[in-house]
Tab-separated table of C-alpha atoms and ligand atoms in Angstrom:
chain	number	residue	atom	x	y	z
A	1	MET	CA	51.489	39.521	-68.683
A	2	ASN	CA	48.384	40.653	-66.818
A	3	THR	CA	47.645	44.360	-66.752
A	4	THR	CA	45.984	44.120	-63.334
A	5	PRO	CA	47.911	41.688	-61.159
A	6	LEU	CA	45.843	39.085	-59.391
A	7	ILE	CA	46.617	38.485	-55.724
A	8	ALA	CA	47.283	34.816	-55.032
A	9	LEU	CA	48.024	32.887	-51.850
A	10	VAL	CA	49.574	29.425	-52.159
A	11	THR	CA	49.931	27.383	-48.963
A	12	GLY	CA	52.834	24.998	-48.400
A	13	ALA	CA	54.803	26.868	-51.014
A	14	ASN	CA	58.367	26.933	-49.690
A	15	LYS	CA	59.207	23.833	-51.749
A	16	GLY	CA	57.864	21.213	-54.109
A	17	ILE	CA	54.810	21.786	-56.271
A	18	GLY	CA	53.652	24.799	-54.232
A	19	LEU	CA	56.856	26.730	-54.909
A	20	GLU	CA	56.535	26.053	-58.637
A	21	ILE	CA	52.866	27.167	-58.580
A	22	CYS	CA	54.151	30.454	-57.096
A	23	ARG	CA	56.708	30.791	-59.872
A	24	GLN	CA	54.203	30.140	-62.647
A	25	LEU	CA	51.546	32.470	-61.210
A	26	ALA	CA	54.146	35.204	-60.663
A	27	GLU	CA	55.602	34.751	-64.164
A	28	ALA	CA	52.092	35.470	-65.474
A	29	GLY	CA	52.369	38.896	-63.830
A	30	ASN	CA	50.564	38.231	-60.564
A	31	LEU	CA	51.388	39.133	-56.968
A	32	VAL	CA	52.005	35.868	-55.158
A	33	LEU	CA	52.000	35.328	-51.415
A	34	LEU	CA	54.214	32.314	-50.758
A	35	GLY	CA	52.636	30.543	-47.789
A	36	CYS	CA	55.045	28.765	-45.453
A	37	ARG	CA	54.818	27.440	-41.932
A	38	ASP	CA	58.432	28.482	-41.306
A	39	LEU	CA	59.097	32.055	-42.422
A	40	ALA	CA	62.864	31.470	-42.731
A	41	ARG	CA	62.253	28.608	-45.182
A	42	GLY	CA	59.709	30.716	-47.059
A	43	THR	CA	62.035	33.703	-47.263
A	44	ALA	CA	64.860	31.525	-48.602
A	45	ALA	CA	62.510	29.964	-51.174
A	46	ALA	CA	61.188	33.342	-52.329
A	47	GLU	CA	64.617	34.939	-52.774
A	48	PRO	CA	65.595	33.466	-56.175
A	49	LEU	CA	62.153	34.288	-57.539
A	50	GLN	CA	62.434	37.860	-56.286
A	51	ARG	CA	65.928	38.127	-57.809
A	52	ALA	CA	64.347	37.095	-61.123
A	53	GLY	CA	62.057	40.118	-60.815
A	54	LEU	CA	58.942	38.253	-59.707
A	55	ASP	CA	56.570	39.708	-57.108
A	56	VAL	CA	56.651	36.809	-54.641
A	57	ARG	CA	56.307	37.587	-50.936
A	58	PRO	CA	56.709	35.032	-48.145
A	59	LEU	CA	53.796	34.843	-45.711
A	60	ALA	CA	53.546	32.719	-42.560
A	61	VAL	CA	50.612	30.288	-42.830
A	62	ASP	CA	50.769	27.310	-40.471
A	63	LEU	CA	47.921	24.844	-40.913
A	64	ALA	CA	48.745	23.436	-37.490
A	65	ASP	CA	47.823	26.789	-35.937
A	66	PRO	CA	44.259	27.725	-36.950
A	67	ALA	CA	44.190	30.267	-34.097
A	68	SER	CA	46.477	32.378	-36.307
A	69	PHE	CA	43.944	32.520	-39.185
A	70	PRO	CA	41.914	35.555	-37.979
A	71	ALA	CA	45.096	37.666	-37.800
A	72	LEU	CA	46.114	36.369	-41.237
A	73	HIS	CA	42.738	37.465	-42.617
A	74	ASP	CA	43.083	40.901	-41.029
A	75	HIS	CA	46.614	41.293	-42.396
A	76	LEU	CA	45.495	40.427	-45.934
A	77	ALA	CA	42.431	42.651	-45.638
A	78	ALA	CA	44.546	45.602	-44.513
A	79	ASP	CA	47.286	45.084	-47.126
A	80	HIS	CA	45.239	44.066	-50.163
A	81	GLY	CA	41.514	44.236	-49.393
A	82	ARG	CA	40.835	41.120	-51.448
A	83	LEU	CA	42.199	37.760	-52.530
A	84	ASP	CA	41.781	36.528	-56.116
A	85	ILE	CA	43.334	33.074	-55.810
A	86	LEU	CA	43.701	30.644	-52.924
A	87	VAL	CA	45.633	27.463	-53.669
A	88	ASN	CA	45.240	25.042	-50.762
A	89	ASN	CA	48.428	23.119	-51.498
A	90	ALA	CA	49.971	22.348	-48.084
A	91	ALA	CA	49.523	18.768	-46.916
A	92	ILE	CA	51.154	15.961	-44.994
A	93	ALA	CA	51.398	12.280	-45.903
A	94	THR	CA	52.848	10.149	-43.125
A	95	ASP	CA	51.067	6.787	-43.196
A	96	TRP	CA	52.595	4.979	-46.174
A	97	ALA	CA	53.882	2.198	-43.890
A	98	TYR	CA	50.364	1.195	-42.853
A	99	THR	CA	47.155	-0.217	-44.279
A	100	ALA	CA	43.601	0.501	-43.158
A	101	ALA	CA	43.964	-2.572	-40.926
A	102	THR	CA	46.976	-1.189	-39.053
A	103	VAL	CA	47.152	2.611	-39.251
A	104	PRO	CA	47.136	4.215	-35.776
A	105	VAL	CA	43.940	6.247	-35.531
A	106	GLN	CA	45.986	9.113	-34.092
A	107	LEU	CA	47.805	9.341	-37.436
A	108	VAL	CA	44.462	9.513	-39.232
A	109	ARG	CA	43.392	12.326	-36.876
A	110	GLU	CA	46.648	14.268	-37.351
A	111	THR	CA	46.412	13.944	-41.127
A	112	PHE	CA	42.806	15.133	-41.194
A	113	GLU	CA	43.670	18.058	-38.883
A	114	ILE	CA	46.115	19.483	-41.462
A	115	ASN	CA	44.791	18.218	-44.796
A	116	VAL	CA	41.084	18.741	-44.104
A	117	PHE	CA	39.970	20.554	-40.943
A	118	ALA	CA	42.548	23.360	-40.961
A	119	LEU	CA	42.160	23.715	-44.730
A	120	ILE	CA	38.388	24.175	-44.362
A	121	GLU	CA	38.899	26.656	-41.525
A	122	LEU	CA	41.456	28.685	-43.490
A	123	THR	CA	39.260	28.727	-46.586
A	124	GLN	CA	36.177	29.843	-44.645
A	125	ARG	CA	38.190	32.530	-42.886
A	126	LEU	CA	39.545	33.929	-46.167
A	127	LEU	CA	36.270	33.578	-48.077
A	128	PRO	CA	35.163	37.200	-47.470
A	129	LEU	CA	38.361	38.328	-49.227
A	130	LEU	CA	37.752	35.942	-52.152
A	131	LEU	CA	34.228	37.325	-52.452
A	132	GLN	CA	35.762	40.809	-52.808
A	133	SER	CA	37.443	39.586	-56.004
A	134	SER	CA	35.616	39.879	-59.327
A	135	ALA	CA	36.812	36.347	-60.178
A	136	GLY	CA	37.783	34.447	-57.019
A	137	ARG	CA	39.350	31.015	-57.576
A	138	ILE	CA	39.921	28.325	-54.973
A	139	VAL	CA	42.085	25.361	-55.929
A	140	ASN	CA	42.246	22.391	-53.597
A	141	GLN	CA	45.377	20.368	-54.238
A	142	SER	CA	43.965	16.863	-54.157
A	143	SER	CA	45.302	13.590	-55.547
A	144	VAL	CA	44.149	10.771	-57.792
A	145	LEU	CA	44.492	8.747	-54.570
A	146	ALA	CA	41.298	10.492	-53.394
A	147	SER	CA	39.296	8.557	-55.965
A	148	LEU	CA	37.044	5.882	-54.437
A	149	THR	CA	36.014	4.904	-57.956
A	150	LEU	CA	39.618	3.985	-58.822
A	151	HIS	CA	40.455	2.472	-55.408
A	152	SER	CA	37.500	0.103	-55.682
A	153	GLN	CA	38.299	-0.863	-59.275
A	154	PRO	CA	40.654	-3.876	-59.586
A	155	GLY	CA	43.519	-3.111	-61.968
A	156	SER	CA	43.271	0.656	-61.700
A	157	GLY	CA	46.920	0.805	-60.606
A	158	LEU	CA	46.388	2.060	-57.059
A	159	ASP	CA	47.059	-1.232	-55.249
A	160	ASP	CA	50.441	-0.067	-53.941
A	161	TRP	CA	49.052	3.293	-52.775
A	162	LYS	CA	46.585	2.392	-50.046
A	163	ALA	CA	47.577	4.839	-47.284
A	164	LEU	CA	44.171	5.342	-45.628
A	165	ALA	CA	44.849	8.556	-43.700
A	166	TYR	CA	46.320	10.490	-46.634
A	167	ASN	CA	43.973	9.074	-49.267
A	168	ALA	CA	40.804	9.548	-47.202
A	169	SER	CA	41.898	13.098	-46.308
A	170	LYS	CA	42.004	13.870	-50.027
A	171	THR	CA	38.612	12.178	-50.537
A	172	ALA	CA	37.228	14.474	-47.819
A	173	LEU	CA	38.909	17.424	-49.543
A	174	ASN	CA	37.115	16.482	-52.765
A	175	ALA	CA	33.826	16.443	-50.831
A	176	PHE	CA	34.620	19.928	-49.499
A	177	THR	CA	35.317	21.034	-53.077
A	178	VAL	CA	31.925	19.848	-54.345
A	179	HIS	CA	29.990	21.241	-51.390
A	180	LEU	CA	31.776	24.596	-51.334
A	181	ALA	CA	31.281	25.025	-55.082
A	182	HIS	CA	27.572	24.425	-54.504
A	183	ALA	CA	27.455	26.903	-51.627
A	184	LEU	CA	29.127	29.538	-53.839
A	185	LYS	CA	27.262	28.808	-57.075
A	186	HIS	CA	25.588	32.243	-57.138
A	187	THR	CA	28.930	34.049	-56.709
A	188	PRO	CA	31.850	34.480	-59.152
A	189	VAL	CA	34.019	32.196	-56.981
A	190	LYS	CA	34.991	28.862	-58.563
A	191	VAL	CA	36.196	25.917	-56.510
A	192	ASN	CA	37.991	22.955	-58.071
A	193	ALA	CA	40.200	20.054	-57.031
A	194	ALA	CA	43.499	19.355	-58.801
A	195	HIS	CA	45.575	16.213	-59.202
A	196	PRO	CA	49.139	17.313	-60.031
A	197	GLY	CA	50.274	13.902	-61.307
A	198	SER	CA	52.984	11.765	-59.723
A	199	VAL	CA	55.576	14.480	-59.134
A	200	ALA	CA	59.126	14.054	-57.812
A	201	THR	CA	59.145	15.963	-54.496
A	202	ASP	CA	60.056	15.303	-50.857
A	203	MET	CA	56.549	13.869	-50.408
A	204	ASN	CA	56.904	11.533	-53.399
A	205	PRO	CA	60.562	10.753	-54.184
A	206	ALA	CA	59.372	8.071	-56.640
A	207	GLY	CA	57.419	10.647	-58.657
A	208	THR	CA	58.133	10.733	-62.380
A	209	LEU	CA	56.942	14.226	-63.352
A	210	THR	CA	58.798	17.492	-62.829
A	211	VAL	CA	57.317	20.177	-60.565
A	212	GLU	CA	56.962	22.324	-63.694
A	213	VAL	CA	54.401	19.838	-65.068
A	214	GLY	CA	52.980	19.124	-61.600
A	215	ALA	CA	52.121	22.783	-61.024
A	216	ARG	CA	50.226	23.201	-64.282
A	217	THR	CA	46.842	21.800	-63.238
A	218	ALA	CA	46.597	24.039	-60.168
A	219	VAL	CA	47.724	27.076	-62.180
A	220	GLN	CA	45.136	26.355	-64.890
A	221	LEU	CA	42.367	26.067	-62.292
A	222	ALA	CA	43.601	29.183	-60.453
A	223	THR	CA	43.278	31.250	-63.616
A	224	LEU	CA	40.057	29.823	-65.092
A	225	ALA	CA	37.973	32.124	-67.250
A	226	ALA	CA	34.452	33.091	-66.169
A	227	ASP	CA	32.935	30.265	-68.231
A	228	GLY	CA	35.239	27.656	-66.655
A	229	PRO	CA	34.034	24.759	-64.500
A	230	THR	CA	33.390	24.740	-60.764
A	231	GLY	CA	33.048	21.786	-58.407
A	232	GLY	CA	35.229	19.558	-60.600
A	233	PHE	CA	38.279	17.309	-60.169
A	234	PHE	CA	40.920	17.606	-62.886
A	235	HIS	CA	44.368	16.645	-64.076
A	236	LEU	CA	45.756	18.736	-66.938
A	237	GLY	CA	42.289	19.667	-68.144
A	238	GLN	CA	40.882	16.125	-67.999
A	239	PRO	CA	38.167	15.272	-65.433
A	240	LEU	CA	39.021	12.522	-62.955
A	241	PRO	CA	36.562	10.042	-61.382
A	242	TRP	CA	35.450	10.850	-57.826
B	301	NAP	P1	56.166	18.619	-50.375
B	301	NAP	O1	57.303	18.914	-51.268
B	301	NAP	O2	56.340	17.687	-49.210
B	301	NAP	O3	55.574	20.018	-49.858
B	301	NAP	C1	54.587	20.053	-48.879
B	301	NAP	C2	54.455	21.479	-48.405
B	301	NAP	O4	53.441	21.518	-47.381
B	301	NAP	C3	55.743	22.013	-47.775
B	301	NAP	O5	55.904	23.366	-48.092
B	301	NAP	C4	55.465	21.853	-46.285
B	301	NAP	O6	56.192	22.756	-45.471
B	301	NAP	C5	53.990	22.210	-46.280
B	301	NAP	N1	53.345	21.883	-45.014
B	301	NAP	C6	53.340	20.720	-44.324
B	301	NAP	N2	52.701	20.867	-43.165
B	301	NAP	C7	52.287	22.150	-43.104
B	301	NAP	C8	51.591	22.929	-42.146
B	301	NAP	N3	51.208	22.437	-40.956
B	301	NAP	N4	51.318	24.232	-42.422
B	301	NAP	C9	51.723	24.771	-43.591
B	301	NAP	N5	52.415	24.107	-44.522
B	301	NAP	C10	52.693	22.802	-44.284
B	301	NAP	O7	54.935	17.993	-51.191
B	301	NAP	P2	54.427	18.161	-52.698
B	301	NAP	O8	54.637	16.875	-53.365
B	301	NAP	O9	54.922	19.417	-53.306
B	301	NAP	O10	52.846	18.263	-52.439
B	301	NAP	C11	52.099	19.448	-52.624
B	301	NAP	C12	50.640	19.059	-52.703
B	301	NAP	O11	50.414	18.191	-53.816
B	301	NAP	C13	50.119	18.299	-51.481
B	301	NAP	O12	48.793	18.699	-51.205
B	301	NAP	C14	50.126	16.846	-51.946
B	301	NAP	O13	49.200	16.066	-51.223
B	301	NAP	C15	49.727	17.023	-53.397
B	301	NAP	N6	50.092	15.901	-54.266
B	301	NAP	C16	51.392	15.609	-54.517
B	301	NAP	C17	51.691	14.560	-55.371
B	301	NAP	C18	53.098	14.211	-55.735
B	301	NAP	O14	53.289	13.251	-56.505
B	301	NAP	N7	54.121	14.919	-55.223
B	301	NAP	C19	50.668	13.792	-55.961
B	301	NAP	C20	49.340	14.111	-55.665
B	301	NAP	C21	49.066	15.180	-54.826
B	301	NAP	P3	57.615	22.320	-44.781
B	301	NAP	O15	58.655	22.429	-45.850
B	301	NAP	O16	57.756	23.345	-43.701
B	301	NAP	O17	57.444	20.924	-44.279
């Protein structure tokens, strides 16, 4: 258990991998803000964790409503004065039925709005709070499907996973990770991208890993020591190709 609890915010945490990231961070003794776009769903998700004695508090964070981010910042600033960990976990994936030849461009726009643009806006808005931390950590929940190296390599196993909007949104998220890490290189803040693995959730019913395993990479990167990496892309401690 930590002696001084870290303050962590996990977006999209009312279910799936995000909820398990909350559990694991809270079990390590940290104060975890469980981000949810629907407060009723977040409250219901937090309840069993709270009953188990964990300090998990639901917090409304809707990536479709960036106008709410300034008030969110002010609320966190007033309540805590800093943020130690931001896990950008919330995402949508709605274009599996299409290829790059057929996907409606509106779907690409909607996916980028949530998975990329709102994520960048939220991160920038909360950055002053992360800079108040002695060891700020930003984890961008990416995917192996972001990897252009693997997508362009015949036989890499991604042939059945060519959803352009989702995959390219994660590629853009990886670019944000590299660029933000560079912008923050003279600060204690570390920024890394995580691939959770193929995890059985509502987003990926065919996933083979449990959420317990799927949460581990993000939790590792959220709690990196001062000599840990920044600007990287990892799965369970192993670097992945961009
Ligand atoms: P999930 O079970 O579908 O959970 C997605 C979460 O994002 C939910 O809490 C959802 O809230 C939330 N969300 C969606 N739109 C939102 C918005 N506008 N504002 C705030 N929250 C929003 O998916 P998951 O599998 O746990 O995925 C978590 C992360 O891991 C995602 O970034 C995903 O891309 C990544 N990932 C997953 C896999 C996998 O195999 N599962 C593999 C690689 C990467 P609602 O419940 O309200 O919809």
